Amino acid sequence: MSTLKKTTLALALAGATLATTAQANEVEVLHWWTSGGEARAANVLKELMEAEGYGWQDFAVAGGGGETAMTVLKSRAMSGNPPSAAQIKGPEIQEWGELGLLGDLNGVADAEGWDELLPEVVADIMRHDGKYVAVPVNVHRVNWLWANPEVLEAAGVEMPTTLDELFEAGEAIREAGFVPLAHGGQAWQDATVFESVVLGGQGSEFYQQALVELDPEALGGEQMVAALEDFKRMRELMDEGMSGRDWNVATAMVIEGVAGFQLMGDWAKGEFTAAGLTAGEDYLCAAAPGTEDAFTFNIDSLAMFRVTDDEEREAQEALARLVLEPTFQEAFNLAKGSIPARPDLDMSEFDSCAQQSLADFQRTAEEGGLVPSMAHGMAVRADIQGAIFDVVTNYFNDADMPAEEAAERMVSAAEAASF
C-alpha cells in the first residue's frame, strides 16, 4: 500500500487548521520555493495571476526536499480541504490521480497545444489516465558540480571530470585551507550526492537498473558496493559542521569562498544569481564528475486539485495556462536556475550553465543517459524513496558499516516498501 493511502487521521487533524480554502476567483498554491532565488521566482507567477485579475493565496512550506510540504498536503487532503494547486512531482502525481483527487486540465492543454509544446518525457509525467492533471514549471538537472574559481586557483586545481580527480582536487583544496566540498547533512542532500556518485562511477544503465527499476541484483551487487564505497569517501571532503545544514547555506559557502565545490541540483544557481554572480566568471558549473553523458532530471510541477466552484476552476485554468507561457517560463527559470519545460524558447538571456543544461537535456533524451532523480522524487514512490534515504544516510554516518551490508539493506528496503 502506498504512503498516501496509509496517511492517518491524526495527520489529517493536525493539518486541517493550517490554512483556509481558496476563495472564488483565486488560487491557493502550496509549494516549497522558500529560499531567496526560489521565492523571487514564485512571486513572478503571483504577479502574472494578479495582473489578470485573479487572487493568489501563497502557502509556502519550508524544507528543501519538500517532505514537510507533502505531509501538510496529505493532512489537508484527508480533511477534505486541499489547496487549489500544489507542487507535486513524479510518481506522486500518479498516486494522487489514483485517489481521484486531481482535476482535468485537458481543456487548457488542447487550447494551448501542450502535446506539441512539451517533450514526451515531460508530458508523460504530467498525465494520469490519459489526462493532463499537472503542468510542468521547469526541468532541473540534479547532477551538477558547482565551484568557486578563486578557491580552485588558490589550490592549483582544475574542474574534475572523474571521481578520482575530485578526490585529488579535494586534497589540494583542503591543504590550501578551504573546505573541499560544501554539504548539508540532511537525508535528501546525502541522497543527492549518492545518486551522482552512482551515476558518475557506474553509469546511467546501472543507475536505471538500481535506482529506478529497483533490480535486486543491481541494488545488492558488486557495482553498488563500489558506488557505496566511493560515496563514503565523500565524507573526507566535507567539514565537521555539516550536520543539519540547509542546502542554500552550503551554496553560500561556495559563494563566499569558504568551500571549493558543491554537488547540488541547478536550483543552487538561483542562489549564485541572487548574489549577483556571473556564470563562468564568478562561479563554475560542470556535470558531476563522470556524468557528462548523463542528465538526472527533476521536474517541478503544479498539480491541480479537483474543485467544484466554477470561478475557482477558472482561476486554476488561468494558472495552468500562465505557467507554460513564455513570460513565466523565462522569468521563473532565470531566477530559479533551471531550464524551461518547453524547449522552444529563446535561451539568449540564459547563462552558459543553463544553455549547456538544455543542450545536454535534448542530447541525452535522444542518445540515452536521461534518467529520473531518485533523490528528488522522480524515480520511485515516496515510501521506497524514504526507505532508500534511511539506508543511505545511516551508512554515510556510520563509520563501521561495511558497504556490503548497506547494499543488502538497500535490497531489503526496496522489497519491504514495495508491498
Coordinates of C-alpha atoms in Angstrom, one line a residue:
M1 CA 0.0 0.0 0.0
S2 CA 1.3 3.5 -0.9
T3 CA 2.3 6.1 1.6
L4 CA -0.7 8.3 0.6
K5 CA -3.2 5.6 1.4
K6 CA -1.5 5.0 4.8
T7 CA -2.0 8.6 5.9
T8 CA -3.5 8.6 9.3
L9 CA -6.5 10.6 10.6
A10 CA -4.2 12.1 13.2
L11 CA -2.1 13.7 10.4
A12 CA -5.3 15.0 8.8
L13 CA -6.5 16.6 12.1
A14 CA -3.0 18.1 12.6
G15 CA -3.1 19.8 9.2
A16 CA -6.7 20.7 9.0
T17 CA -6.3 24.1 10.6
L18 CA -3.1 25.1 8.8
A19 CA -4.7 27.0 6.0
T20 CA -8.1 28.0 4.7
T21 CA -9.8 27.1 1.5
A22 CA -9.2 29.3 -1.5
Q23 CA -11.9 31.8 -2.2
A24 CA -13.7 32.1 -5.6
N25 CA -11.6 33.5 -8.4
E26 CA -8.3 32.9 -6.5
V27 CA -5.9 30.0 -6.2
E28 CA -4.2 28.7 -3.1
V29 CA -0.8 27.4 -4.1
L30 CA 1.2 25.0 -1.8
H31 CA 4.9 24.9 -2.6
W32 CA 8.3 24.8 -1.0
W33 CA 10.0 27.6 -3.1
T34 CA 11.2 29.4 0.0
S35 CA 14.9 30.3 -0.4
G36 CA 15.9 33.6 -1.8
G37 CA 16.1 32.7 -5.5
E38 CA 13.1 30.4 -5.3
A39 CA 10.8 32.8 -3.5
R40 CA 11.7 35.5 -6.1
A41 CA 10.8 33.0 -8.9
A42 CA 7.5 32.0 -7.4
N43 CA 6.5 35.7 -6.9
V44 CA 6.6 36.1 -10.7
L45 CA 3.7 33.7 -11.1
K46 CA 1.7 35.5 -8.4
E47 CA 2.2 38.8 -10.2
L48 CA 1.1 37.4 -13.5
M49 CA -2.1 35.9 -11.9
E50 CA -2.9 39.2 -10.2
A51 CA -2.3 41.1 -13.5
E52 CA -5.1 39.1 -15.0
G53 CA -7.4 39.8 -12.0
Y54 CA -7.0 36.6 -10.1
G55 CA -6.1 36.2 -6.4
W56 CA -3.1 34.3 -5.2
Q57 CA -3.1 32.8 -1.7
D58 CA 0.5 31.8 -1.0
F59 CA 1.0 28.6 1.1
A60 CA 4.8 28.2 1.2
V61 CA 6.1 25.4 3.4
A62 CA 9.9 25.5 4.0
G63 CA 12.0 22.4 3.6
G64 CA 14.4 21.9 0.6
G65 CA 13.3 18.4 -0.4
G66 CA 9.5 19.1 0.1
E67 CA 8.9 16.4 2.7
T68 CA 7.2 18.9 5.1
A69 CA 5.1 20.3 2.3
M70 CA 3.9 16.8 1.4
T71 CA 3.0 16.0 5.0
V72 CA 0.9 19.2 5.2
L73 CA -0.7 18.4 1.8
K74 CA -1.7 14.9 2.9
S75 CA -3.2 16.4 6.0
R76 CA -5.2 19.0 4.1
A77 CA -6.4 16.4 1.5
M78 CA -7.5 14.0 4.2
S79 CA -9.5 16.7 5.9
G80 CA -11.3 17.5 2.6
N81 CA -9.6 20.8 2.3
P82 CA -6.9 20.5 -0.4
P83 CA -5.3 23.7 -1.9
S84 CA -6.2 24.6 -5.5
A85 CA -2.7 23.7 -6.7
A86 CA 0.3 22.0 -5.1
Q87 CA 3.9 21.4 -6.1
I88 CA 3.9 17.6 -6.6
K89 CA 6.4 15.6 -8.6
G90 CA 7.0 12.4 -10.5
P91 CA 5.3 9.2 -9.3
E92 CA 3.4 11.1 -6.6
I93 CA 1.3 12.8 -9.3
Q94 CA 0.1 9.3 -10.3
E95 CA -0.7 8.4 -6.7
W96 CA -2.9 11.5 -6.2
G97 CA -4.5 10.8 -9.6
E98 CA -5.4 7.2 -8.5
L99 CA -7.1 8.7 -5.4
G100 CA -9.3 10.7 -7.8
L101 CA -8.4 14.0 -6.2
L102 CA -6.9 15.8 -9.2
G103 CA -8.6 18.0 -11.8
D104 CA -8.7 17.7 -15.6
L105 CA -6.5 20.1 -17.5
N106 CA -7.1 18.7 -20.9
G107 CA -9.2 21.7 -22.0
V108 CA -6.2 24.1 -21.3
A109 CA -3.8 21.6 -22.7
D110 CA -5.7 21.3 -26.0
A111 CA -6.2 25.0 -26.3
E112 CA -2.6 25.8 -25.7
G113 CA -1.1 22.8 -27.7
W114 CA 0.8 21.2 -24.8
D115 CA 1.2 17.9 -26.7
E116 CA 3.2 19.7 -29.4
L117 CA 4.9 22.0 -26.9
L118 CA 6.3 19.6 -24.4
P119 CA 8.9 16.8 -24.8
E120 CA 7.2 13.5 -24.4
V121 CA 9.2 12.5 -21.3
V122 CA 7.9 15.7 -19.6
A123 CA 4.3 15.3 -20.9
D124 CA 4.0 11.7 -19.7
I125 CA 4.7 12.7 -16.1
M126 CA 2.0 15.4 -16.2
R127 CA -0.7 13.0 -17.3
H128 CA -2.8 10.5 -15.3
D129 CA -5.1 8.1 -17.2
G130 CA -4.5 10.0 -20.4
K131 CA -5.5 13.4 -19.0
Y132 CA -3.3 16.3 -18.0
V133 CA -3.6 16.8 -14.3
A134 CA -0.5 18.9 -13.7
V135 CA 1.6 21.5 -15.5
P136 CA 5.4 21.5 -15.6
V137 CA 7.2 24.6 -14.3
N138 CA 10.7 23.7 -15.3
V139 CA 13.3 21.0 -15.7
H140 CA 16.1 20.8 -13.2
R141 CA 19.4 19.0 -13.7
V142 CA 20.5 17.4 -10.5
N143 CA 23.9 16.1 -11.4
W144 CA 25.8 19.4 -11.3
L145 CA 29.2 20.3 -9.7
W146 CA 29.5 24.0 -8.6
A147 CA 32.8 25.6 -7.9
N148 CA 34.4 28.8 -6.7
P149 CA 37.2 29.6 -9.3
E150 CA 39.3 31.6 -6.8
V151 CA 39.4 28.7 -4.4
L152 CA 40.4 26.3 -7.2
E153 CA 43.1 28.7 -8.4
A154 CA 44.5 29.1 -4.8
A155 CA 44.7 25.3 -4.6
G156 CA 46.1 24.9 -8.1
V157 CA 43.4 22.6 -9.4
E158 CA 41.0 22.3 -12.3
M159 CA 37.4 21.3 -12.5
P160 CA 37.4 17.5 -12.0
T161 CA 35.8 15.2 -14.7
T162 CA 36.1 11.9 -12.8
L163 CA 35.5 10.9 -9.2
D164 CA 39.3 10.2 -8.8
E165 CA 40.1 13.7 -10.0
L166 CA 37.5 15.1 -7.5
F167 CA 39.2 13.3 -4.6
E168 CA 42.6 14.5 -5.8
A169 CA 41.4 18.1 -6.1
G170 CA 39.7 17.9 -2.7
E171 CA 43.0 17.0 -1.0
A172 CA 44.7 20.1 -2.6
I173 CA 41.8 22.3 -1.6
R174 CA 42.0 21.2 2.0
E175 CA 45.8 21.7 2.1
A176 CA 45.2 25.3 0.8
G177 CA 42.9 26.0 3.8
F178 CA 39.4 25.5 2.4
V179 CA 36.6 23.1 2.7
P180 CA 36.7 20.8 -0.4
L181 CA 33.0 20.0 -0.7
A182 CA 30.2 22.1 0.9
H183 CA 27.4 19.8 2.1
G184 CA 24.4 19.8 4.3
G185 CA 23.9 16.7 6.4
Q186 CA 20.2 16.1 5.6
A187 CA 18.9 12.9 4.2
W188 CA 17.8 14.3 0.9
Q189 CA 21.2 16.1 0.4
D190 CA 23.0 12.8 1.3
A191 CA 20.9 11.1 -1.4
T192 CA 21.6 13.8 -3.9
V193 CA 25.4 13.2 -3.6
F194 CA 24.8 9.5 -3.5
E195 CA 22.9 9.3 -6.8
S196 CA 25.5 11.5 -8.6
V197 CA 28.3 9.1 -7.3
V198 CA 26.3 6.1 -8.5
L199 CA 25.8 7.7 -11.9
G200 CA 29.4 9.0 -12.2
G201 CA 31.1 5.8 -11.1
Q202 CA 28.8 3.1 -12.6
G203 CA 27.0 4.8 -15.5
S204 CA 23.4 5.5 -16.5
E205 CA 22.4 2.0 -17.4
F206 CA 23.3 0.7 -13.9
Y207 CA 21.7 3.7 -12.3
Q208 CA 18.5 2.9 -14.2
Q209 CA 18.6 -0.7 -13.1
A210 CA 19.3 0.1 -9.4
L211 CA 17.6 3.3 -8.6
V212 CA 14.7 3.3 -11.0
E213 CA 13.8 -0.3 -11.7
L214 CA 15.0 -1.4 -8.2
D215 CA 16.6 -4.6 -9.6
P216 CA 17.7 -6.6 -6.5
E217 CA 20.8 -7.9 -8.3
A218 CA 21.9 -4.3 -9.1
L219 CA 21.0 -2.9 -5.7
G220 CA 22.9 -5.7 -3.9
G221 CA 25.7 -6.4 -6.3
E222 CA 29.4 -5.5 -6.7
Q223 CA 28.7 -2.3 -8.6
M224 CA 26.5 -0.9 -5.8
V225 CA 29.2 -1.9 -3.2
A226 CA 31.8 0.0 -5.3
A227 CA 29.4 3.0 -5.5
L228 CA 28.8 3.0 -1.8
E229 CA 32.5 2.9 -1.1
D230 CA 33.0 5.9 -3.3
F231 CA 30.1 7.7 -1.6
K232 CA 31.6 7.1 1.9
R233 CA 34.9 8.6 0.7
M234 CA 33.0 11.8 0.0
R235 CA 32.9 12.4 3.8
E236 CA 36.6 13.1 3.7
L237 CA 35.9 16.1 1.5
M238 CA 33.3 17.6 3.9
D239 CA 33.6 19.7 7.1
E240 CA 32.5 18.7 10.6
G241 CA 29.8 21.3 10.8
M242 CA 27.7 19.9 8.0
S243 CA 25.0 18.2 10.2
G244 CA 21.6 19.7 9.6
R245 CA 22.9 22.4 7.4
D246 CA 20.4 23.7 4.7
W247 CA 21.5 23.3 1.1
N248 CA 21.5 27.1 0.4
V249 CA 23.8 27.6 3.4
A250 CA 26.2 25.1 1.8
T251 CA 25.9 27.0 -1.5
A252 CA 26.8 30.2 0.4
M253 CA 30.0 28.5 1.5
V254 CA 31.0 28.2 -2.2
I255 CA 29.8 31.8 -2.9
E256 CA 31.8 33.2 0.0
G257 CA 35.0 31.3 -0.8
V258 CA 34.8 29.1 2.3
A259 CA 34.4 25.9 0.2
G260 CA 35.6 24.9 -3.3
F261 CA 32.8 22.6 -4.6
Q262 CA 29.2 21.7 -4.0
L263 CA 27.3 18.7 -5.6
M264 CA 23.7 20.0 -6.0
G265 CA 21.0 20.5 -8.5
D266 CA 20.8 23.6 -10.5
W267 CA 18.5 25.4 -8.0
A268 CA 21.8 26.2 -6.5
K269 CA 22.3 28.5 -9.4
G270 CA 19.4 30.6 -8.2
E271 CA 21.5 31.4 -5.1
F272 CA 24.5 32.5 -7.3
T273 CA 22.2 34.6 -9.4
A274 CA 20.6 36.2 -6.3
A275 CA 24.1 37.1 -5.1
G276 CA 24.8 38.9 -8.4
L277 CA 27.4 36.5 -9.6
T278 CA 28.1 35.6 -13.3
A279 CA 28.4 32.0 -14.5
G280 CA 31.7 31.1 -16.0
E281 CA 33.4 34.0 -14.2
D282 CA 32.4 34.2 -10.5
Y283 CA 31.4 30.6 -10.3
L284 CA 31.9 27.5 -12.4
C285 CA 29.5 24.7 -13.3
A286 CA 30.1 21.2 -14.8
A287 CA 28.4 17.9 -14.9
A288 CA 29.1 16.0 -11.7
P289 CA 32.3 14.0 -12.1
G290 CA 31.9 11.1 -14.5
T291 CA 28.4 12.1 -15.6
E292 CA 29.0 14.3 -18.6
D293 CA 26.9 11.9 -20.8
A294 CA 24.0 11.7 -18.4
F295 CA 21.3 14.0 -17.1
T296 CA 19.4 13.4 -13.9
F297 CA 16.2 15.3 -14.2
N298 CA 13.9 16.7 -11.5
I299 CA 10.7 18.4 -12.9
D300 CA 8.9 20.8 -10.7
S301 CA 5.2 20.8 -11.5
L302 CA 1.9 22.2 -10.1
A303 CA -0.9 19.6 -9.9
M304 CA -4.4 20.9 -9.8
F305 CA -6.9 19.5 -7.3
R306 CA -10.5 18.9 -8.2
V307 CA -12.7 21.8 -7.3
T308 CA -16.4 22.4 -7.6
D309 CA -16.6 26.2 -7.8
D310 CA -16.6 27.4 -11.4
E311 CA -14.7 30.6 -10.6
E312 CA -12.0 28.7 -8.7
R313 CA -11.7 26.3 -11.6
E314 CA -11.4 29.2 -14.0
A315 CA -8.6 30.6 -11.8
Q316 CA -6.9 27.2 -11.8
E317 CA -7.0 27.0 -15.6
A318 CA -5.6 30.5 -15.8
L319 CA -2.8 29.4 -13.5
A320 CA -2.1 26.3 -15.6
R321 CA -2.0 28.4 -18.8
L322 CA 0.3 31.1 -17.4
V323 CA 2.8 28.5 -16.1
L324 CA 3.7 27.4 -19.6
E325 CA 3.6 30.9 -21.3
P326 CA 7.0 32.3 -22.3
T327 CA 6.8 35.2 -19.8
F328 CA 6.7 33.0 -16.8
Q329 CA 8.9 30.2 -18.2
E330 CA 11.7 32.6 -18.9
A331 CA 11.4 34.7 -15.7
F332 CA 10.9 31.8 -13.4
N333 CA 13.8 29.7 -14.7
L334 CA 16.2 32.7 -14.9
A335 CA 15.5 33.2 -11.2
K336 CA 15.4 29.5 -10.2
G337 CA 18.4 28.2 -12.0
S338 CA 16.6 25.6 -14.0
I339 CA 15.7 25.4 -17.7
P340 CA 12.2 25.9 -19.3
A341 CA 9.9 22.9 -19.6
R342 CA 9.3 23.9 -23.2
P343 CA 12.4 23.7 -25.3
D344 CA 11.2 26.2 -28.0
L345 CA 12.1 29.3 -26.1
D346 CA 14.9 31.8 -26.9
M347 CA 17.8 31.0 -24.5
S348 CA 19.9 34.0 -25.2
E349 CA 19.1 35.6 -21.9
F350 CA 20.1 32.5 -20.0
D351 CA 23.7 31.9 -18.8
S352 CA 26.2 29.4 -20.1
C353 CA 25.2 26.8 -17.4
A354 CA 21.6 26.9 -18.4
Q355 CA 22.4 26.7 -22.2
Q356 CA 24.6 23.7 -21.5
S357 CA 21.8 22.1 -19.5
L358 CA 19.3 22.5 -22.3
A359 CA 21.7 21.1 -24.9
D360 CA 22.5 18.1 -22.6
F361 CA 18.9 17.5 -21.9
Q362 CA 18.0 17.3 -25.5
R363 CA 21.1 15.2 -26.4
T364 CA 20.6 12.7 -23.6
A365 CA 16.9 12.4 -24.4
E366 CA 17.9 11.3 -28.0
E367 CA 21.0 9.3 -27.3
G368 CA 20.3 7.8 -23.8
G369 CA 21.5 8.9 -20.4
L370 CA 18.4 10.9 -19.4
V371 CA 17.4 9.4 -16.1
P372 CA 14.9 10.5 -13.3
S373 CA 16.3 11.6 -10.0
M374 CA 15.7 9.1 -7.2
A375 CA 16.7 11.7 -4.6
H376 CA 14.2 14.2 -5.8
G377 CA 11.0 12.1 -6.1
M378 CA 11.1 11.4 -9.9
A379 CA 12.1 7.7 -9.9
V380 CA 10.3 5.8 -7.3
R381 CA 7.3 6.1 -4.9
A382 CA 7.8 8.2 -1.8
D383 CA 7.7 5.2 0.6
I384 CA 10.5 3.4 -1.4
Q385 CA 12.5 6.7 -1.6
G386 CA 12.2 7.1 2.1
A387 CA 13.5 3.6 2.8
I388 CA 16.5 4.2 0.5
F389 CA 17.2 7.6 2.2
D390 CA 17.3 5.8 5.5
V391 CA 19.9 3.3 4.3
V392 CA 22.0 5.9 2.5
T393 CA 22.1 8.3 5.5
N394 CA 22.7 5.6 8.1
Y395 CA 25.5 4.1 6.1
F396 CA 27.1 7.6 5.4
N397 CA 27.1 8.4 9.1
D398 CA 28.2 5.0 10.4
A399 CA 32.0 4.7 10.2
D400 CA 31.7 1.0 10.9
M401 CA 29.0 -0.2 8.5
P402 CA 30.6 -2.0 5.5
A403 CA 29.4 -1.2 2.0
E404 CA 28.2 -4.8 1.6
E405 CA 25.9 -4.5 4.5
A406 CA 24.5 -1.2 3.1
A407 CA 23.9 -2.9 -0.3
E408 CA 22.0 -5.7 1.4
R409 CA 19.9 -3.2 3.3
M410 CA 19.2 -1.4 0.1
V411 CA 17.7 -4.6 -1.4
S412 CA 15.6 -5.2 1.8
A413 CA 14.4 -1.6 1.9
A414 CA 13.2 -1.7 -1.8
E415 CA 11.5 -5.1 -1.2
A416 CA 9.8 -4.1 2.1
A417 CA 8.5 -0.8 0.7
S418 CA 7.1 -2.5 -2.4
F419 CA 4.3 -4.3 -0.6

